Short mmCIF file of C-alpha atoms in Angstrom, two decimals:
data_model
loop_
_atom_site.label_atom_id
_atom_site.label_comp_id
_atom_site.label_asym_id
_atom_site.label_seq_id
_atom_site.Cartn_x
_atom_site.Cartn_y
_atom_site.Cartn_z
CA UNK A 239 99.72 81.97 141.58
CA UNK A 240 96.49 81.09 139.84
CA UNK A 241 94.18 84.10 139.26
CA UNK A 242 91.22 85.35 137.57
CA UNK A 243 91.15 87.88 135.31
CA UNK A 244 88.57 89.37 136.68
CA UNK A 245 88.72 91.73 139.45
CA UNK A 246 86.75 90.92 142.94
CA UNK A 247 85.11 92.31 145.04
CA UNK A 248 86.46 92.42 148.29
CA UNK A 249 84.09 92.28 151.25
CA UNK A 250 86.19 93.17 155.07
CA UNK A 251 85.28 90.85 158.20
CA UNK A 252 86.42 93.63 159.97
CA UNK A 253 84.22 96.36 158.36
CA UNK A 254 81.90 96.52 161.62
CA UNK A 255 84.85 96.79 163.42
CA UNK A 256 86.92 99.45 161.88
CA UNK A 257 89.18 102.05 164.42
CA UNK A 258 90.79 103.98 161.63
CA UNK A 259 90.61 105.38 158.12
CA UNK A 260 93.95 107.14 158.40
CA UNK A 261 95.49 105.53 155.32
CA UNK A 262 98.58 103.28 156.83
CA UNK A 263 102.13 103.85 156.27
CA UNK A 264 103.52 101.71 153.23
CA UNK A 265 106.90 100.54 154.82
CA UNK A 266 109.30 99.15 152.40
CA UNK A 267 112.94 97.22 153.35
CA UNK A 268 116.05 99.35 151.87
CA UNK A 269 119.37 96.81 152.10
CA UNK A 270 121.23 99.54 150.01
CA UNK A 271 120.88 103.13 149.19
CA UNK A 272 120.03 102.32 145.48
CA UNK A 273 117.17 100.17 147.03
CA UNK A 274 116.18 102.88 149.40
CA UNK A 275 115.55 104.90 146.07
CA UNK A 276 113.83 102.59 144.05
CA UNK A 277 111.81 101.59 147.50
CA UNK A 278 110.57 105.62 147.85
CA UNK A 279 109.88 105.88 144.07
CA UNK A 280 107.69 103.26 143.66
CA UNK A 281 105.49 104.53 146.63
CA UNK A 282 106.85 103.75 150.37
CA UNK A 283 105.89 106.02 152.79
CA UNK A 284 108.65 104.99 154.89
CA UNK A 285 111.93 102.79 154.67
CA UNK A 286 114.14 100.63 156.70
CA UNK A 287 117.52 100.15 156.70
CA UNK A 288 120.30 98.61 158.85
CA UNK A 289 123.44 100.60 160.11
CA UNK A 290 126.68 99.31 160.20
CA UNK A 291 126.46 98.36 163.92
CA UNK A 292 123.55 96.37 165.98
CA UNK A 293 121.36 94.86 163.50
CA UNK A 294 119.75 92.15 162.41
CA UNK A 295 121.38 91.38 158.94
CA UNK A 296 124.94 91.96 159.27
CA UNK A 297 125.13 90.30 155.61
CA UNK A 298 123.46 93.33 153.75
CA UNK A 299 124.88 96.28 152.26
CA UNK A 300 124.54 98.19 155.49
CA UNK A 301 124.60 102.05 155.35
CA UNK A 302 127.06 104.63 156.54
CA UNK A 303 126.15 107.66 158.13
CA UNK A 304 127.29 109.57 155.19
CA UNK A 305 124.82 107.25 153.33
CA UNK A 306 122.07 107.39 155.52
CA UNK A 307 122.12 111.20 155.25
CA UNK A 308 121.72 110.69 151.96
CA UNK A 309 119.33 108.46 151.71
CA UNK A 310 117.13 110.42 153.68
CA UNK A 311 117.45 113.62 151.84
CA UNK A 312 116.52 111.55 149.04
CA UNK A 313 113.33 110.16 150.68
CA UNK A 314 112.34 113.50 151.83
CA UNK A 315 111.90 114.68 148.18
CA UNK A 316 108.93 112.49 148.44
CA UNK A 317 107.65 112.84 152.00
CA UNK A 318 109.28 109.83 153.34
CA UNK A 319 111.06 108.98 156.28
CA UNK A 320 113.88 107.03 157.40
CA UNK A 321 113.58 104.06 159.97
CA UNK A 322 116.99 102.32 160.69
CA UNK A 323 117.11 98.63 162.51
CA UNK A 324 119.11 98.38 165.73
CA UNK A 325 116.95 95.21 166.76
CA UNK A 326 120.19 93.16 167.93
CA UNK A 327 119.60 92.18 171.47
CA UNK A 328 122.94 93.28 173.01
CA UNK A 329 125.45 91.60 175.06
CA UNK A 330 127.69 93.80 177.33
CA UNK A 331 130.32 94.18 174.83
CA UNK A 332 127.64 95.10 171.81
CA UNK A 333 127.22 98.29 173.79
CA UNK A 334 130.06 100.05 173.40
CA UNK A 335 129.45 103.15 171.89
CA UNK A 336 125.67 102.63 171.38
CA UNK A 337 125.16 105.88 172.59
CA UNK A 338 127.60 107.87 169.89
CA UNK A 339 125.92 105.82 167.69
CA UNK A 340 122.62 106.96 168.42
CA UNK A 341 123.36 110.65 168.62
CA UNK A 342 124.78 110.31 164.57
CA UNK A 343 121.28 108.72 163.53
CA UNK A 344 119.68 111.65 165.21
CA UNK A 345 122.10 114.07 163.98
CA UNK A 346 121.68 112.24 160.16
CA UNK A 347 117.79 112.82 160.20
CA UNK A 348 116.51 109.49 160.90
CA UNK A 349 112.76 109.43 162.12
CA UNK A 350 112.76 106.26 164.04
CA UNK A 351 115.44 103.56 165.14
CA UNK A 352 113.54 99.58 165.64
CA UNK A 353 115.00 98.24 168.63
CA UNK A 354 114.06 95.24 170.70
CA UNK A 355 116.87 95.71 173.52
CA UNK A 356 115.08 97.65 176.63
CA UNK A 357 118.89 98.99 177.64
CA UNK A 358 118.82 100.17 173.43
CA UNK A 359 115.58 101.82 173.66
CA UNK A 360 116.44 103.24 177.30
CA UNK A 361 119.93 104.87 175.89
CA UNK A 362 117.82 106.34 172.67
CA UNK A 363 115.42 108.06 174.91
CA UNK A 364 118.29 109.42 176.89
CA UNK A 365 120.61 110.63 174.71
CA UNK A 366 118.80 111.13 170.95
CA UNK A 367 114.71 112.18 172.26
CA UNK A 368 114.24 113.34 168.36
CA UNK A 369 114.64 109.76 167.26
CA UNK A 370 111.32 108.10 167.99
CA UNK A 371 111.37 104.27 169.11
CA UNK A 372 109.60 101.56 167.59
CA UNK A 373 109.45 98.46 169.14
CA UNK A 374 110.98 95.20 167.01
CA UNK A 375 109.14 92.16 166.22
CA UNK A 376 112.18 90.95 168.07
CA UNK A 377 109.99 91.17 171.23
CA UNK A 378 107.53 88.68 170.23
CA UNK A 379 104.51 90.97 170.97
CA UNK A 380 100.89 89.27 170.68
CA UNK A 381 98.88 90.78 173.30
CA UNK A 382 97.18 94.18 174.10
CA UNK A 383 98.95 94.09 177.92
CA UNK A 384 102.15 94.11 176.59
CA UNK A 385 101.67 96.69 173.66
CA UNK A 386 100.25 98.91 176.66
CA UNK A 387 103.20 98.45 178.60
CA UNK A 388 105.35 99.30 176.11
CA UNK A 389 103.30 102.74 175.08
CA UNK A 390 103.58 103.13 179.05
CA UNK A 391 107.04 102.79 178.41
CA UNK A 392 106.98 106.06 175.75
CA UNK A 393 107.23 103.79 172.73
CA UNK A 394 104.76 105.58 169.67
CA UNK A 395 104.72 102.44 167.84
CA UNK A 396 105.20 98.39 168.30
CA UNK A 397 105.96 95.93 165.50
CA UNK A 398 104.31 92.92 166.22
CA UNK A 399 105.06 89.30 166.16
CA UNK A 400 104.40 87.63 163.03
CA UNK A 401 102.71 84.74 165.10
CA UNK A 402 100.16 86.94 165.80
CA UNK A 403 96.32 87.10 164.13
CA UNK A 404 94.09 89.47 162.94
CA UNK A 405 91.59 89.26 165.92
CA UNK A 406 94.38 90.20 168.06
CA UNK A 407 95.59 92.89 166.30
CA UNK A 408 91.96 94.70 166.67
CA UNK A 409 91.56 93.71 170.20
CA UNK A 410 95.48 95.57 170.29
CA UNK A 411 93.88 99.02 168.05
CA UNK A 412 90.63 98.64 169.93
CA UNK A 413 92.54 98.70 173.76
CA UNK A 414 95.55 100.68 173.34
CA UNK A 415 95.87 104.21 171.62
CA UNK A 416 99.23 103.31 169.88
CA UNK A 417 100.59 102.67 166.37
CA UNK A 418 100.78 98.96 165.45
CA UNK A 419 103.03 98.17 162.43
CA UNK A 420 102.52 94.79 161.05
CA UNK A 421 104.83 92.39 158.28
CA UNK A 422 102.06 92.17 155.71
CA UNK A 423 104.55 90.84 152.58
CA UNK A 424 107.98 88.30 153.08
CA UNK A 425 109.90 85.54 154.21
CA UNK A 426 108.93 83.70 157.63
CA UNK A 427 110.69 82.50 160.41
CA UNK A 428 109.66 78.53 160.98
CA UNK A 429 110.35 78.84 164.62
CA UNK A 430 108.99 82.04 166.80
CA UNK A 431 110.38 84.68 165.21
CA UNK A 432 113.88 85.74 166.38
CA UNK A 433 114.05 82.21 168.88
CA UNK A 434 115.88 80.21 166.47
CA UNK A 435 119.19 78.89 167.58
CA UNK A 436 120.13 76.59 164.81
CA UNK A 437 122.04 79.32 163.13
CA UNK A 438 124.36 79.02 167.00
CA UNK A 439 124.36 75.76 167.11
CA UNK A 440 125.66 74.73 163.41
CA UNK A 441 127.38 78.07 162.40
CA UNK A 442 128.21 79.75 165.63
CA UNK A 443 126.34 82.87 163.99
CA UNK A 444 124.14 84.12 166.50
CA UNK A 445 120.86 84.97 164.85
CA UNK A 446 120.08 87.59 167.14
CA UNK A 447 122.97 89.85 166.53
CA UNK A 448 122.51 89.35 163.16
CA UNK A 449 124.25 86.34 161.87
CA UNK A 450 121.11 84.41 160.76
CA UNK A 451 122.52 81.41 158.26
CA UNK A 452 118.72 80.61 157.76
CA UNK A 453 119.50 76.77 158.88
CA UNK A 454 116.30 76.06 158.16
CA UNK A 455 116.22 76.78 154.48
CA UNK A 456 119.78 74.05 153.94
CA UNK A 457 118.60 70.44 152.92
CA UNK A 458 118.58 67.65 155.37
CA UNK A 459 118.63 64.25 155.98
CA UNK A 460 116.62 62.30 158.48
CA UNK A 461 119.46 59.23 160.62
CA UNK A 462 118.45 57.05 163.17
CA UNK A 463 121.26 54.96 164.99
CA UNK A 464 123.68 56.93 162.82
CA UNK A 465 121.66 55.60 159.96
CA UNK A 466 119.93 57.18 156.87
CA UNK A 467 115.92 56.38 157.37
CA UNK A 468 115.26 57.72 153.77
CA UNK A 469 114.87 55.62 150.91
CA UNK A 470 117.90 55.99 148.00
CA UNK A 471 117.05 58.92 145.38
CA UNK A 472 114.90 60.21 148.19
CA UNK A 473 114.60 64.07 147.94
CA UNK A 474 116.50 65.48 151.30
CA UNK A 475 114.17 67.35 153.02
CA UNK A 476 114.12 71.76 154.48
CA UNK A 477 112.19 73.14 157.61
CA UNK A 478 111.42 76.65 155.58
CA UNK A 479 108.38 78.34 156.07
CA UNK A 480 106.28 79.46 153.06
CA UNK A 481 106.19 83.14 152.52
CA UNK A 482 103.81 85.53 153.90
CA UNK A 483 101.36 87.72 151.28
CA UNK A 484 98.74 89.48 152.18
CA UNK A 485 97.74 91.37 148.89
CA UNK A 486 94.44 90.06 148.88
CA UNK A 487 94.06 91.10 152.12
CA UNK A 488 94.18 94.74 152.48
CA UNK A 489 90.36 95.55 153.93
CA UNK A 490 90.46 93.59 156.90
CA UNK A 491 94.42 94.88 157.62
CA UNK A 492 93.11 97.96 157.33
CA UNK A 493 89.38 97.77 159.07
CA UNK A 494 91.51 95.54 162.15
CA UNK A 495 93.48 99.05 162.75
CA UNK A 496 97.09 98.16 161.13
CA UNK A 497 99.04 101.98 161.34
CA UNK A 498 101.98 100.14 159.27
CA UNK A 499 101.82 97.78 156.73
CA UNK A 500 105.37 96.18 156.62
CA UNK A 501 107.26 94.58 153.88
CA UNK A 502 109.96 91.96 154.59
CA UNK A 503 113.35 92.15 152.67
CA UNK A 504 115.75 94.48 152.98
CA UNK A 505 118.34 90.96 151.20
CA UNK A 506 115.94 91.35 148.37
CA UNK A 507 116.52 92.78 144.75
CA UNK A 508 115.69 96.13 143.66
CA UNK A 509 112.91 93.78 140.96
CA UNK A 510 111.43 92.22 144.10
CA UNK A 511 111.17 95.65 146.53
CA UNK A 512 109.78 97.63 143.24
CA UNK A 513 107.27 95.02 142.51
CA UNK A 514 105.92 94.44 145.57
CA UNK A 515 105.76 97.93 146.95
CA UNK A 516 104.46 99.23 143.46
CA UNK A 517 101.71 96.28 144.18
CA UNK A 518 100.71 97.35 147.80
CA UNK A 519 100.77 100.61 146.73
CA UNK A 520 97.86 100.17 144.30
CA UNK A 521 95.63 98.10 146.41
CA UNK A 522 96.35 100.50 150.03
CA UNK A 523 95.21 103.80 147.52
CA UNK A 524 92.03 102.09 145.96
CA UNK A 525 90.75 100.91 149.42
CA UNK A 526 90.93 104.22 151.09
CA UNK A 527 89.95 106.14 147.59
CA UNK A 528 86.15 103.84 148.16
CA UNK A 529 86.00 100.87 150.65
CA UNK A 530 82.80 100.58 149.77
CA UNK A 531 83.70 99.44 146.19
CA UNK A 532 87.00 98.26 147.00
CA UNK A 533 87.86 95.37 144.44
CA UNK A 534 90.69 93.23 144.25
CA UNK A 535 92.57 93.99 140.92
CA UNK A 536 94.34 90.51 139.21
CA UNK A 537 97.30 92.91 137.99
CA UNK A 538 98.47 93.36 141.36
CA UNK A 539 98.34 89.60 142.40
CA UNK A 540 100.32 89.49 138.97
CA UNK A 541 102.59 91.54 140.04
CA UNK A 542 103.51 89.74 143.47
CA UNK A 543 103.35 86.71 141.38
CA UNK A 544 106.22 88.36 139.46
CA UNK A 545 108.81 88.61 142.25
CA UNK A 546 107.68 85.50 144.64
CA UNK A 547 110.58 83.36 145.58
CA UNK A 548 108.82 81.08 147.44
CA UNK A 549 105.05 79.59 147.81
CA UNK A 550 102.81 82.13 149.60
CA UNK A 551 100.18 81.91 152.33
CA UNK A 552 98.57 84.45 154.92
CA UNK A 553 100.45 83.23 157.78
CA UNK A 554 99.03 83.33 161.33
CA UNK A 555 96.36 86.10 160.84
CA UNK A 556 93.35 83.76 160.42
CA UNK A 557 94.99 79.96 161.49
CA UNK A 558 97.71 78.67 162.80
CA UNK A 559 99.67 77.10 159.84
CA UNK A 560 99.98 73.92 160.02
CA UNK A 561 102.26 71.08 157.99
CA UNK A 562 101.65 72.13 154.39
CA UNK A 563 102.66 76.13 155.44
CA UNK A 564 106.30 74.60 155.20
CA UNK A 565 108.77 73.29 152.37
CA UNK A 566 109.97 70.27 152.71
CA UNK A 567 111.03 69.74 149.26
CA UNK A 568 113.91 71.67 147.06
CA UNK A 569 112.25 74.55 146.43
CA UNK A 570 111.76 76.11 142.32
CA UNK A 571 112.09 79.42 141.87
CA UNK A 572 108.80 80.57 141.38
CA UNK A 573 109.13 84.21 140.06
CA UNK A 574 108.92 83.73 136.09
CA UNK A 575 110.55 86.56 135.71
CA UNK A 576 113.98 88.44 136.16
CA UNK A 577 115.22 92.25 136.56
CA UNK A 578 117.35 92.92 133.04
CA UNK A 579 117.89 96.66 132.50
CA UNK A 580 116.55 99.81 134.75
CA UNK A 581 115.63 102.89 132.61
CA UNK A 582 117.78 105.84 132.95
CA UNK A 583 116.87 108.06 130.14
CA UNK A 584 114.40 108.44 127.68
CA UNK A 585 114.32 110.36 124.17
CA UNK A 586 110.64 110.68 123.50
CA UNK A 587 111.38 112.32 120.20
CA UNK A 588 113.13 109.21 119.23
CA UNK A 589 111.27 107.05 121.36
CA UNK A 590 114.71 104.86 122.86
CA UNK A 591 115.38 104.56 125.98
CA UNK A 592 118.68 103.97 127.81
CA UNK A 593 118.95 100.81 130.03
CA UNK A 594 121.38 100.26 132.61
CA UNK A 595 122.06 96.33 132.14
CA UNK A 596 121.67 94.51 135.42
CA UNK A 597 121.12 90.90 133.91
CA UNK A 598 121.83 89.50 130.55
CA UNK A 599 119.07 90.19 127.95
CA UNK A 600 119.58 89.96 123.68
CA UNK A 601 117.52 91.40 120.05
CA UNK A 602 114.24 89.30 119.84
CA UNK A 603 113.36 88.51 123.56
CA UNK A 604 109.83 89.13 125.00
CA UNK A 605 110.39 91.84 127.87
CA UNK A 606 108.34 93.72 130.43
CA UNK A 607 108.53 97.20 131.06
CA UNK A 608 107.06 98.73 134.36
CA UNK A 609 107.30 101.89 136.36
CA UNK A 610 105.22 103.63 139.99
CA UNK A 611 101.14 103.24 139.54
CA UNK A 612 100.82 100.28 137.19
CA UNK A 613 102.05 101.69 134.20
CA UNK A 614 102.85 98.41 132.38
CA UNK A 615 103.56 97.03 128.75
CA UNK A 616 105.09 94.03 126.96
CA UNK A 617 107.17 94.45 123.54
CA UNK A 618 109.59 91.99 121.68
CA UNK A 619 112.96 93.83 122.04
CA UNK A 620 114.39 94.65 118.23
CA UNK A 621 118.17 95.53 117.63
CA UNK A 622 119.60 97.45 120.27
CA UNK A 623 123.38 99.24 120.59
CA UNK A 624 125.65 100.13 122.80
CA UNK A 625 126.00 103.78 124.22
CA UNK A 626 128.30 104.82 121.18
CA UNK A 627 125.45 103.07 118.60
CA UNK A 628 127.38 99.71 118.29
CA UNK A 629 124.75 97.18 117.43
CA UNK A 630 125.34 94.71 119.97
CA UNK A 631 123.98 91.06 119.72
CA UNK A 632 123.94 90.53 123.48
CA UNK A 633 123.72 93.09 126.65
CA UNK A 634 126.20 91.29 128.54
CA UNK A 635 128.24 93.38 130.40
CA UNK A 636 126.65 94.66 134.10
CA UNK A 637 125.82 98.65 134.71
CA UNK A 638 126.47 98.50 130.58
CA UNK A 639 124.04 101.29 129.30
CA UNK A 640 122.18 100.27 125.87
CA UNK A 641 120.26 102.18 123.95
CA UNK A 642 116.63 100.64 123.62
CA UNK A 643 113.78 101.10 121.33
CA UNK A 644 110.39 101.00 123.08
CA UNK A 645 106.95 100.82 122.18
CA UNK A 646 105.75 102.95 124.53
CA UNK A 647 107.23 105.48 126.69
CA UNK A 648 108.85 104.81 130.05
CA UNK A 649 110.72 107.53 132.85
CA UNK A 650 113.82 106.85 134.33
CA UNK A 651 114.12 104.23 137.29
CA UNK A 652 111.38 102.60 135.31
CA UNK A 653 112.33 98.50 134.77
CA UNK A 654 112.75 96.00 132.17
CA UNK A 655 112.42 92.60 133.28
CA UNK A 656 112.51 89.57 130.88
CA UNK A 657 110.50 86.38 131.43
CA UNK A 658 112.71 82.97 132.07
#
């Protein structure tokens, strides 16, 4: 991502329009309890997570109750809460023992289960009334009607469709008393959300009990009368969407009325989820701090920039995209860095640090060390040992501790990435 420098001033098209200036909940994805953690400490208000049973991505590291109680003991340290995904819409058989299931999220602490099914969210209100129930993006929500209906329904909050655009949204705020929680950072879905049945037809993975294959990220080719149409050496095409950001953003998200800003990813590395929430963190704390002389800081575009996997775009909130919002070609990974070591002590006297290696890193290479509010600095890594003080002339070994000198100091779960 090309940037200036220089930060900008950021003026909101909604700033006549504003409903709020409660500062909105930072919601972060958690695919694992050590992401939940990382997720909380670099400044998410809230987290969600997928059970073992009736989500959406069955291929994550899914929590256990045991896990989930710990998870949110750990959040509430920092006056966050616990959301947990059961956005599968059900067939008969997915039911079984939805309701005992229910009851143990309640029983675990969990503020809020997402649900799209209406005999889900029915069974919740029944049998667990402490869990509140937000409504998934599964429902393909875009107009004020149906949030209303939904409130009617006793529903606190609805997660809207990512198809829909910011002058809905504050039509939504301006018409219905109820919390709106919006994807504002992530991966799109290049049909309506949640309608896809490629993942069915090739796989026999239903995508909406959580089997997604993401069909439309695998390369194709393009036949007619059993035929190859594409010229030899020809680059196969994909029918991926770019990848929503909204960093730039933040004013009119917030002056529209958004109660939740929502980052995609609970697949994602611990690098990408501290990144980006550390990132949305900044910009969501200066707005509200002085809207008035809110400006866009290039360090936190940087930062996004940092952990991107794909090319990013603002998806539908201001125009529907259009041909070049997709990838056609193989994609390059565009993150130019990559997560080497998270800090888990530090010896201030000494000034070294112990790193717990995640990817390989060795004596001379140019790393980045970051932590929560920005704190940031690069350094050329010198001779480095092994927890016993074995010089070592590689960190090879994953979860290895080393023991680090740095230039400046850093707190545990801070993280050293290395550029590629």
């Amino acid at each position: 991502m090309k940037m200036s420098r220089v930060a900008t001033r950021v003026k909101p098209r909604y700033a006549g329009k504003r409903t709020r200036l409660d500062k909105p909940e930072l919601l972060a994805p958690a695919g694992s309890l050590e992401k939940l953690k990382f997720a909380v400490h670099y400044g998410a208000d809230a987290v969600y997570i997928g059970g073992q049973k009736y989500g959406l991505r069955s291929n994550a590291d899914n929590f256990s109750i045991e896990e989930m109680r710990e998870g949110v003991a750990f959040a509430a340290k920092y006056g966050a809460k616990v959301f947990v995904a059961t956005n599968i819409y059900a067939h008969q058989e997915d039911l079984d023992g939805v309701a005992d299931y229910l009851r143990q999220l309640e029983d675990a602490g969990i503020a809020a289960i997402i649900a799209a099914d209406p005999a889900i969210v029915e069974t919740a209100q029944q049998v667990a009334p402490k869990l509140e129930v937000h409504l998934s993006t599964q429902q393909s929500t875009m107009n004020w009607q149906a949030v209303q209906f939904w409130k009617e329904e006793g529903l606190p909050r609805v997660v809207l469709a990512r198809e829909t655009t910011m002058d809905e949204i504050a039509e939504m705020k301006a018409k219905v008393d109820v919390e709106l929680e919006v994807f504002v950072h992530g991966a799109m879905c290049s049909s309506v959300s949640g309608r896809c049945v490629l993942s069915n037809h090739f796989t026999d993975r239903d995508s909406n009990r959580g089997g997604c294959c993401q069909s439309c990220r695998w390369k194709y080719d393009l036949h007619a009368d059993e035929q190859s149409v594409m010229e030899p050496g020809e680059n196969l095409f994909t029918m991926g969407s770019k990848d929503l950001c909204m960093i730039r953003h933040i004013p009119d998200l917030i002056d529209a009325g958004v109660d939740s800003f929502k980052i995609e990813g609970r697949m994602k590395s611990i690098h990408y989820v501290a990144s980006v929430v550390n990132a949305y963190r900044q910009a969501i704390d200066a707005y509200m701090a002085d809207p008035d002389n809110y400006e866009l800081r290039p360090e936190w575009v940087e930062e996004i920039g940092k952990a991107a996997n794909r090319p990013l775009n603002t998806g539908f909130f201001y125009s529907t995209p259009g041909a070049e919002e997709h990838i056609y070609e193989p994609e390059e990974k565009a993150a130019p860095y990559d997560f080497a070591a998270v800090v888990i002590e530090y010896d201030e006297s000494a000034g070294i640090a112990v790193v717990q290696q995640r990817n390989p890193f060795r004596p001379g290479m140019e790393v980045e060390f970051f932590g929560p509010g920005g704190r940031r600095f690069v350094q050329r890594l010198d001779e480095f040992t092994d927890e016993h003080g074995t010089p070592l002339t590689v960190a090879r070994h994953p979860l290895q501790q080393i023991r680090v000198k740095t230039d400046r100091p850093v707190a545990p779960l801070d993280i050293m990435r290395k550029r590629l």
